[in-house]
Structures are given as structure tokens and as C-alpha cells.
Amino acid sequence: MKYLALALLLCALLSLTNSQCFVKPQTYGMTHCKDDMDETWHAVGSKWRNSKCWDCTCQGCCAGYVTPQQFPDDCVSVFDSKRCEYVVHKRDNPTELCPIFAATGK
């Protein structure tokens, strides 16, 4: 019975994690780390957003945006890399925004 409770707890915790993150290995005593996407160096303890819209520290990175998963069929999702966000709009009218019913990330 204890194992069943533990399994249920782990399943519940798994849904709270962000699948759009990754962890970077660290070396004891390091003072800087490299952003592998931009090939830039950053001081340990700093935070930055790279050119791929990932929010990073030397410990890892997470997507700095949400990804729309459910929206009306007559709409399309387009990524704006300057604003680091998806815009969901009508297929035939980009000025008319659509509602987002579900999204993942951030």
C-alpha cells in the first residue's frame, strides 16, 4: 500500500514539472558558464534570455514562452521571435486574435 501511495504522489508531482526545461552539469569552482545555443559566456549567478527565447542560468534553461496547444480550428499559431511569444490569429485575418484554451510551458 505504501508503494501505491508513493507511485500516485510521484505521478502528481510529475504533472507539476516543466517539460520545456533542461539542466546543465556544473563543475565545482566554475566562475562562468557557456550558453550552448548562443555560444556566449555568463557569470555564475546571472540570468539571461538567449536568442532562442530560453531563460537561462548556469544551472539550466527553460522556455521563456508558452506554446498554445488548443485553439479554434480556423486559427493558426505563429511564433514571434522578437517578442518571444506565440500569437494565435485567424487563418484568413492576422489582425483578429483567437482565444487559447490550453498551453504548455513557462
mmCIF file of C-alpha atoms in Angstrom, residues 2-3 5 8 18 27-28 30 35 37-38 42 46-48 55 57 67-68 73-74 78 81-82 93-95 99 104:
data_model
loop_
_atom_site.group_PDB
_atom_site.id
_atom_site.type_symbol
_atom_site.label_atom_id
_atom_site.label_comp_id
_atom_site.label_asym_id
_atom_site.label_seq_id
_atom_site.Cartn_x
_atom_site.Cartn_y
_atom_site.Cartn_z
ATOM 1 C CA LYS A 2 2.914 2.348 0.732
ATOM 2 C CA TYR A 3 4.280 1.824 -2.775
ATOM 3 C CA ALA A 5 0.711 5.870 -2.404
ATOM 4 C CA LEU A 8 0.440 8.219 -7.000
ATOM 5 C CA ASN A 18 8.023 21.992 -16.710
ATOM 6 C CA THR A 27 31.787 21.969 -12.212
ATOM 7 C CA TYR A 28 32.867 22.871 -8.683
ATOM 8 C CA MET A 30 33.491 27.409 -12.015
ATOM 9 C CA ASP A 35 25.181 29.260 -23.345
ATOM 10 C CA MET A 37 22.727 27.991 -28.139
ATOM 11 C CA ASP A 38 24.364 31.414 -28.485
ATOM 12 C CA HIS A 42 27.896 34.273 -18.447
ATOM 13 C CA SER A 46 23.484 35.579 -13.572
ATOM 14 C CA LYS A 47 20.257 35.163 -15.545
ATOM 15 C CA TRP A 48 19.747 35.841 -19.240
ATOM 16 C CA ASP A 55 15.504 31.903 -19.907
ATOM 17 C CA THR A 57 21.107 30.404 -15.577
ATOM 18 C CA THR A 67 3.168 27.099 -26.502
ATOM 19 C CA PRO A 68 -0.528 27.129 -27.450
ATOM 20 C CA ASP A 73 -9.646 25.218 -35.910
ATOM 21 C CA ASP A 74 -9.931 28.350 -38.043
ATOM 22 C CA VAL A 78 2.697 31.844 -35.161
ATOM 23 C CA SER A 81 10.818 35.582 -32.077
ATOM 24 C CA LYS A 82 11.296 39.284 -31.289
ATOM 25 C CA ASN A 93 -7.174 37.596 -40.929
ATOM 26 C CA PRO A 94 -3.925 38.053 -38.958
ATOM 27 C CA THR A 95 -5.332 41.119 -37.195
ATOM 28 C CA PRO A 99 -8.698 32.515 -27.809
ATOM 29 C CA THR A 104 2.230 24.344 -22.144
#
